[in-house]
């Protein structure tokens, strides 16, 4: 909600770049696995296929990581 309020107030700074999507997902996964381990939560990671055509996304790395963490947390 804080991020939405900042966005509505034009205070949310976006820094879009071309980012490697599987790398962002794996980083988020590793962080979620570390946070979940003390609670007995285990996660399984499967490497994406090497022939996946769209590996790069154009977006704000921090906001994307935040989105993935929210999804993994839920």
C-alpha atoms as a printed R data frame, in Angstrom:
   type eleno elety resid chain resno      x       y       z
1  ATOM     1    CA   UNK     A     1  0.000   0.000   0.000
2  ATOM     2    CA   UNK     A     2  2.894   2.321   0.722
3  ATOM     3    CA   UNK     A     3  4.200   1.813  -2.799
4  ATOM     4    CA   UNK     A     4  0.763   2.583  -4.256
5  ATOM     5    CA   UNK     A     5  0.518   5.750  -2.174
6  ATOM     6    CA   UNK     A     6  3.965   6.829  -3.338
7  ATOM     7    CA   UNK     A     7  3.010   6.095  -6.925
8  ATOM     8    CA   UNK     A     8 -0.174   8.133  -6.611
9  ATOM     9    CA   UNK     A     9  1.834  11.014  -5.137
10 ATOM    10    CA   UNK     A    10  4.439  10.790  -7.921
11 ATOM    11    CA   UNK     A    11  7.094   9.932  -5.322
12 ATOM    12    CA   UNK     A    12  7.888   6.462  -6.626
13 ATOM    13    CA   UNK     A    13 11.038   6.645  -8.730
14 ATOM    14    CA   UNK     A    14 11.259   4.043 -11.480
15 ATOM    15    CA   UNK     A    15 14.625   3.141 -12.969
16 ATOM    16    CA   UNK     A    16 13.874   0.850 -15.912
17 ATOM    17    CA   UNK     A    17 16.704  -1.188 -17.387
18 ATOM    18    CA   UNK     A    18 17.005  -4.359 -19.460
19 ATOM    19    CA   UNK     A    19 17.206  -7.120 -16.862
20 ATOM    20    CA   UNK     A    20 17.645 -10.885 -17.105
21 ATOM    21    CA   UNK     A    21 14.292 -12.287 -15.939
22 ATOM    22    CA   UNK     A    22 15.499 -15.747 -14.828
23 ATOM    23    CA   UNK     A    23 18.289 -14.091 -12.808
24 ATOM    24    CA   UNK     A    24 15.791 -11.803 -11.059
25 ATOM    25    CA   UNK     A    25 13.498 -14.729 -10.337
26 ATOM    26    CA   UNK     A    26 16.326 -16.853  -8.961
27 ATOM    27    CA   UNK     A    27 17.554 -14.036  -6.713
28 ATOM    28    CA   UNK     A    28 14.032 -13.566  -5.360
29 ATOM    29    CA   UNK     A    29 13.620 -17.314  -4.931
30 ATOM    30    CA   UNK     A    30 16.863 -17.601  -2.950
31 ATOM    31    CA   UNK     A    31 15.851 -14.741  -0.688
32 ATOM    32    CA   UNK     A    32 12.400 -16.262  -0.116
33 ATOM    33    CA   UNK     A    33 13.951 -19.681   0.606
34 ATOM    34    CA   UNK     A    34 16.277 -18.137   3.186
35 ATOM    35    CA   UNK     A    35 13.423 -16.285   4.865
36 ATOM    36    CA   UNK     A    36 11.129 -19.325   4.830
37 ATOM    37    CA   UNK     A    37 13.616 -21.908   6.131
38 ATOM    38    CA   UNK     A    38 13.295 -20.977   9.836
39 ATOM    39    CA   UNK     A    39  9.522 -21.478   9.512
40 ATOM    40    CA   UNK     A    40  9.901 -24.900   7.911
41 ATOM    41    CA   UNK     A    41  9.021 -23.664   4.427
42 ATOM    42    CA   UNK     A    42 10.953 -25.312   1.615
43 ATOM    43    CA   UNK     A    43 11.002 -24.184  -1.988
44 ATOM    44    CA   UNK     A    44 12.200 -26.003  -5.101
45 ATOM    45    CA   UNK     A    45 13.914 -24.201  -7.988
46 ATOM    46    CA   UNK     A    46 13.944 -25.518 -11.539
47 ATOM    47    CA   UNK     A    47 16.296 -23.947 -14.055
48 ATOM    48    CA   UNK     A    48 14.444 -22.388 -16.971
49 ATOM    49    CA   UNK     A    49 14.979 -24.031 -20.341
50 ATOM    50    CA   UNK     A    50 17.995 -22.663 -22.199
51 ATOM    51    CA   UNK     A    51 15.902 -22.080 -25.301
52 ATOM    52    CA   UNK     A    52 13.456 -19.698 -23.625
53 ATOM    53    CA   UNK     A    53 13.360 -16.822 -26.127
54 ATOM    54    CA   UNK     A    54 12.458 -13.889 -23.861
55 ATOM    55    CA   UNK     A    55 15.051 -13.697 -21.101
56 ATOM    56    CA   UNK     A    56 15.328  -9.920 -20.981
57 ATOM    57    CA   UNK     A    57 12.637  -7.631 -19.635
58 ATOM    58    CA   UNK     A    58 12.646  -3.853 -19.539
59 ATOM    59    CA   UNK     A    59 11.651  -2.697 -16.076
60 ATOM    60    CA   UNK     A    60 12.744  -1.462 -12.679
61 ATOM    61    CA   UNK     A    61 14.851  -4.226 -11.098
62 ATOM    62    CA   UNK     A    62 13.899  -3.307  -7.525
63 ATOM    63    CA   UNK     A    63 10.165  -3.130  -8.240
64 ATOM    64    CA   UNK     A    64 10.275  -6.441 -10.126
65 ATOM    65    CA   UNK     A    65 12.131  -8.115  -7.261
66 ATOM    66    CA   UNK     A    66  9.572  -6.656  -4.854
67 ATOM    67    CA   UNK     A    67  6.745  -8.073  -6.973
68 ATOM    68    CA   UNK     A    68  8.320 -11.536  -7.049
69 ATOM    69    CA   UNK     A    69  8.853 -11.488  -3.273
70 ATOM    70    CA   UNK     A    70  5.196 -10.602  -2.711
71 ATOM    71    CA   UNK     A    71  4.109 -13.507  -4.923
72 ATOM    72    CA   UNK     A    72  6.521 -15.937  -3.223
73 ATOM    73    CA   UNK     A    73  5.455 -14.740   0.228
74 ATOM    74    CA   UNK     A    74  1.836 -15.454  -0.558
